PDB file of C-alpha atoms in Angstrom:
ATOM      1  CA  MET A   1      90.732  -9.390  73.512  1.00 62.00           C
ATOM      2  CA  LYS A   2      87.764  -7.040  73.323  1.00 63.00           C
ATOM      3  CA  LYS A   3      88.401  -6.615  69.575  1.00 66.00           C
ATOM      4  CA  MET A   4      88.452 -10.363  69.067  1.00 64.00           C
ATOM      5  CA  PHE A   5      85.210 -10.795  71.030  1.00 60.00           C
ATOM      6  CA  LEU A   6      83.498  -8.014  69.019  1.00 59.00           C
ATOM      7  CA  PHE A   7      84.708  -9.608  65.757  1.00 62.00           C
ATOM      8  CA  LEU A   8      83.239 -13.001  66.744  1.00 62.00           C
ATOM      9  CA  ILE A   9      79.861 -11.475  67.591  1.00 69.00           C
ATOM     10  CA  ILE A  10      79.673  -9.651  64.231  1.00 70.00           C
ATOM     11  CA  ALA A  11      80.790 -12.746  62.302  1.00 63.00           C
ATOM     12  CA  SER A  12      78.268 -15.034  64.030  1.00 64.00           C
ATOM     13  CA  ALA A  13      75.443 -12.518  63.480  1.00 62.00           C
ATOM     14  CA  THR A  14      76.310 -12.315  59.774  1.00 62.00           C
ATOM     15  CA  PHE A  15      76.340 -16.078  59.241  1.00 59.00           C
ATOM     16  CA  SER A  16      73.153 -16.678  61.224  1.00 58.00           C
ATOM     17  CA  CYS A  17      71.245 -14.040  59.177  1.00 55.00           C
ATOM     18  CA  ALA A  18      72.543 -15.432  55.905  1.00 52.00           C
ATOM     19  CA  LYS A  19      71.348 -18.918  56.824  1.00 50.00           C
ATOM     20  CA  LYS A  20      67.880 -17.627  57.758  1.00 51.00           C
ATOM     21  CA  VAL A  21      67.488 -15.744  54.464  1.00 50.00           C
ATOM     22  CA  SER A  22      68.476 -18.816  52.425  1.00 50.00           C
ATOM     23  CA  GLN A  23      66.038 -20.991  54.398  1.00 53.00           C
ATOM     24  CA  GLU A  24      63.213 -18.516  53.788  1.00 53.00           C
ATOM     25  CA  SER A  25      63.835 -18.477  50.049  1.00 53.00           C
ATOM     26  CA  THR A  26      63.654 -22.301  49.871  1.00 56.00           C
ATOM     27  CA  ASN A  27      60.355 -22.400  51.797  1.00 56.00           C
ATOM     28  CA  VAL A  28      58.520 -20.206  49.282  1.00 54.00           C
ATOM     29  CA  THR A  29      55.488 -22.021  47.903  1.00 56.00           C
ATOM     30  CA  PRO A  30      55.571 -22.372  44.126  1.00 57.00           C
ATOM     31  CA  LYS A  31      53.168 -20.183  42.186  1.00 58.00           C
ATOM     32  CA  GLU A  32      50.326 -21.772  40.328  1.00 59.00           C
ATOM     33  CA  SER A  33      51.672 -23.358  37.164  1.00 56.00           C
ATOM     34  CA  LYS A  34      50.571 -21.771  33.905  1.00 60.00           C
ATOM     35  CA  LYS A  35      47.985 -23.592  31.875  1.00 58.00           C
ATOM     36  CA  GLU A  36      49.725 -25.433  29.067  1.00 60.00           C
ATOM     37  CA  THR A  37      48.441 -25.095  25.517  1.00 57.00           C
ATOM     38  CA  VAL A  38      48.256 -28.357  23.658  1.00 58.00           C
ATOM     39  CA  ALA A  39      49.285 -28.103  20.008  1.00 57.00           C
ATOM     40  CA  GLY A  40      46.399 -29.094  17.791  1.00 56.00           C
ATOM     41  CA  GLY A  41      43.919 -28.662  20.636  1.00 67.00           C
ATOM     42  CA  ASP A  42      42.248 -25.692  18.988  1.00 77.00           C
ATOM     43  CA  SER A  43      39.661 -27.384  16.772  1.00 80.00           C
ATOM     44  CA  ASP A  44      36.740 -25.206  15.713  1.00 82.00           C
ATOM     45  CA  SER A  45      33.107 -26.360  15.471  1.00 85.00           C
ATOM     46  CA  HIS A  46      33.901 -28.147  12.180  1.00 85.00           C
ATOM     47  CA  GLY A  47      37.015 -29.885  13.549  1.00 88.00           C
ATOM     48  CA  CYS A  48      39.451 -27.599  11.674  1.00 89.00           C
ATOM     49  CA  LYS A  49      42.725 -26.940  13.518  1.00 91.00           C
ATOM     50  CA  ALA A  50      43.752 -23.297  13.148  1.00 86.00           C
ATOM     51  CA  SER A  51      47.181 -23.991  14.670  1.00 88.00           C
ATOM     52  CA  ALA A  52      47.867 -26.285  11.708  1.00 89.00           C
ATOM     53  CA  GLY A  53      46.632 -23.620   9.252  1.00 86.00           C
ATOM     54  CA  TYR A  54      43.200 -25.106   8.560  1.00 90.00           C
ATOM     55  CA  THR A  55      39.936 -23.212   8.217  1.00 89.00           C
ATOM     56  CA  TRP A  56      36.459 -24.346   7.205  1.00 92.00           C
ATOM     57  CA  SER A  57      35.451 -23.866   3.572  1.00 92.00           C
ATOM     58  CA  ILE A  58      31.728 -23.669   2.894  1.00 93.00           C
ATOM     59  CA  LEU A  59      32.363 -24.109  -0.822  1.00 93.00           C
ATOM     60  CA  LYS A  60      34.533 -27.238  -0.477  1.00 93.00           C
ATOM     61  CA  ASN A  61      32.645 -28.500   2.592  1.00 92.00           C
ATOM     62  CA  GLU A  62      35.919 -29.440   4.301  1.00 93.00           C
ATOM     63  CA  CYS A  63      38.860 -28.019   6.252  1.00 92.00           C
ATOM     64  CA  VAL A  64      41.334 -26.349   3.891  1.00 93.00           C
ATOM     65  CA  ARG A  65      44.646 -24.543   4.139  1.00 92.00           C
ATOM     66  CA  ILE A  66      43.696 -21.432   2.200  1.00 87.00           C
ATOM     67  CA  PHE A  67      47.283 -20.345   1.599  1.00 87.00           C
ATOM     68  CA  GLU A  68      48.042 -23.558  -0.325  1.00 88.00           C
ATOM     69  CA  ASN A  69      45.343 -24.060  -2.970  1.00 79.00           C
ATOM     70  CA  SER A  70      43.900 -20.621  -3.509  1.00 85.00           C
ATOM     71  CA  THR A  71      44.530 -17.277  -5.139  1.00 86.00           C
ATOM     72  CA  ARG A  72      46.182 -14.647  -2.966  1.00 87.00           C
ATOM     73  CA  LEU A  73      44.716 -11.153  -2.993  1.00 83.00           C
ATOM     74  CA  ASN A  74      46.883  -8.313  -1.694  1.00 82.00           C
ATOM     75  CA  HIS A  75      45.491  -5.226  -0.045  1.00 79.00           C
ATOM     76  CA  ALA A  76      45.082  -2.456  -2.589  1.00 77.00           C
ATOM     77  CA  GLU A  77      47.610   0.365  -2.327  1.00 70.00           C
ATOM     78  CA  ASP A  78      46.121   3.163  -0.250  1.00 63.00           C
ATOM     79  CA  GLY A  79      49.169   4.713   1.344  1.00 57.00           C
ATOM     80  CA  LYS A  80      49.368   2.207   4.210  1.00 60.00           C
ATOM     81  CA  THR A  81      52.787   0.988   5.298  1.00 57.00           C
ATOM     82  CA  TYR A  82      51.670  -2.554   6.065  1.00 59.00           C
ATOM     83  CA  SER A  83      50.670  -5.413   3.822  1.00 66.00           C
ATOM     84  CA  THR A  84      47.693  -7.677   4.328  1.00 70.00           C
ATOM     85  CA  ALA A  85      46.497 -10.595   2.258  1.00 77.00           C
ATOM     86  CA  SER A  86      43.260 -12.410   1.691  1.00 86.00           C
ATOM     87  CA  TYR A  87      42.463 -15.505  -0.318  1.00 90.00           C
ATOM     88  CA  VAL A  88      39.853 -16.785  -2.744  1.00 93.00           C
ATOM     89  CA  ILE A  89      38.960 -20.360  -3.686  1.00 94.00           C
ATOM     90  CA  PHE A  90      37.171 -21.033  -6.967  1.00 93.00           C
ATOM     91  CA  ASP A  91      34.768 -23.889  -7.669  1.00 92.00           C
ATOM     92  CA  GLY A  92      32.777 -23.718 -10.911  1.00 90.00           C
ATOM     93  CA  HIS A  93      30.739 -20.518 -10.968  1.00 94.00           C
ATOM     94  CA  LYS A  94      31.316 -19.847  -7.265  1.00 95.00           C
ATOM     95  CA  ALA A  95      34.152 -18.175  -5.372  1.00 94.00           C
ATOM     96  CA  GLU A  96      34.744 -18.170  -1.615  1.00 94.00           C
ATOM     97  CA  LEU A  97      36.501 -15.151  -0.122  1.00 93.00           C
ATOM     98  CA  PHE A  98      38.599 -15.440   3.035  1.00 91.00           C
ATOM     99  CA  LEU A  99      39.232 -11.847   4.044  1.00 87.00           C
ATOM    100  CA  ASP A 100      41.470 -10.733   6.891  1.00 82.00           C
ATOM    101  CA  THR A 101      38.731  -8.282   7.938  1.00 81.00           C
ATOM    102  CA  GLN A 102      35.885 -10.843   8.122  1.00 84.00           C
ATOM    103  CA  LYS A 103      35.305 -13.706  10.569  1.00 86.00           C
ATOM    104  CA  GLU A 104      33.261 -15.752   8.112  1.00 90.00           C
ATOM    105  CA  SER A 105      34.010 -16.431   4.469  1.00 93.00           C
ATOM    106  CA  ILE A 106      31.875 -14.851   1.737  1.00 94.00           C
ATOM    107  CA  ILE A 107      30.445 -16.840  -1.178  1.00 96.00           C
ATOM    108  CA  LEU A 108      30.247 -15.040  -4.528  1.00 96.00           C
ATOM    109  CA  GLU A 109      28.524 -16.338  -7.672  1.00 96.00           C
ATOM    110  CA  ARG A 110      28.731 -15.512 -11.367  1.00 95.00           C
ATOM    111  CA  LYS A 111      26.215 -16.149 -14.117  1.00 93.00           C
ATOM    112  CA  SER A 112      28.566 -17.161 -16.924  1.00 91.00           C
ATOM    113  CA  GLU A 113      32.224 -17.485 -17.947  1.00 88.00           C
ATOM    114  CA  GLY A 114      33.955 -14.099 -18.045  1.00 86.00           C
ATOM    115  CA  ASP A 115      31.460 -12.379 -15.727  1.00 92.00           C
ATOM    116  CA  SER A 116      32.273 -11.051 -12.281  1.00 95.00           C
ATOM    117  CA  TRP A 117      31.498 -13.016  -9.121  1.00 95.00           C
ATOM    118  CA  ILE A 118      28.945 -11.056  -7.068  1.00 95.00           C
ATOM    119  CA  ASN A 119      27.313 -11.133  -3.623  1.00 95.00           C
ATOM    120  CA  GLY A 120      25.513  -7.953  -2.571  1.00 94.00           C
ATOM    121  CA  ASP A 121      27.983  -5.075  -2.858  1.00 95.00           C
ATOM    122  CA  TRP A 122      30.994  -7.466  -3.062  1.00 95.00           C
ATOM    123  CA  GLN A 123      32.331  -7.933  -6.588  1.00 95.00           C
ATOM    124  CA  LEU A 124      35.326  -9.982  -7.760  1.00 94.00           C
ATOM    125  CA  ILE A 125      36.288  -8.857 -11.242  1.00 93.00           C
ATOM    126  CA  PRO A 126      38.568 -10.943 -13.497  1.00 90.00           C
ATOM    127  CA  TRP A 127      40.722  -8.088 -14.844  1.00 86.00           C
ATOM    128  CA  LYS A 128      44.555  -8.204 -14.973  1.00 84.00           C
ATOM    129  CA  GLY A 129      44.294 -11.019 -12.487  1.00 88.00           C
ATOM    130  CA  TYR A 130      41.523 -10.174 -10.032  1.00 91.00           C
ATOM    131  CA  VAL A 131      40.121  -7.016  -8.481  1.00 91.00           C
ATOM    132  CA  LEU A 132      37.919  -7.215  -5.390  1.00 92.00           C
ATOM    133  CA  LYS A 133      35.579  -4.304  -4.824  1.00 92.00           C
ATOM    134  CA  LYS A 134      33.049  -3.486  -2.147  1.00 92.00           C
ATOM    135  CA  GLY A 135      30.726  -0.936  -3.565  1.00 93.00           C
ATOM    136  CA  GLU A 136      32.916   1.369  -5.632  1.00 92.00           C
ATOM    137  CA  LYS A 137      36.039   0.930  -3.510  1.00 91.00           C
ATOM    138  CA  ILE A 138      38.831  -1.402  -4.669  1.00 89.00           C
ATOM    139  CA  LEU A 139      40.024  -3.363  -1.617  1.00 87.00           C
ATOM    140  CA  TYR A 140      42.231  -6.139  -3.007  1.00 85.00           C
ATOM    141  CA  THR A 141      44.047  -7.106  -6.193  1.00 87.00           C
ATOM    142  CA  GLY A 142      45.796 -10.317  -7.146  1.00 83.00           C
ATOM    143  CA  GLN A 143      46.882 -12.765  -9.841  1.00 75.00           C
TER     144      GLN A 143
END
C-alpha cells in the first residue's frame, strides 16, 4: 500500500509539472514582427527601382536596365579568382560607364569616330572590342 501511495504522489507531481510548463510556453508574448520589405518599394531619387534591375542613366535621361542594352566589360585579368563586370552605354560621341566600383556613372566623350572616349584619367579605347583604362592601368575589357 505504501508503494502504491508513493507511486500516485510521483505520478501526480509529474503530470502537474508538465501541465504548468505547457501553459507557460503558450503564454509567451510574441516577439516584435520583422519589418516586411515591399518588392518594388526601393525607388531611388529618380524613381528607378533597383530591385527590378533599373538604374538612372544620365546619358539617356531615364531609368535603364544596364545589363540589357549595353556593352559588358569584364574585369581585366590580374590574378584574382573572382569575376566582376561593368557596363557601358553609347550615345553618339558619348559613353556612360557603370562600374561596380563607383556609385555614380561616369560620362566619357570622344572628338571623332575612331577616337577614344575620355574623361580625366578614364579612357575607353576601341581596340579588339573595348579596353577601359584609368591612367596607365587596364581595368576592364569587353566586346
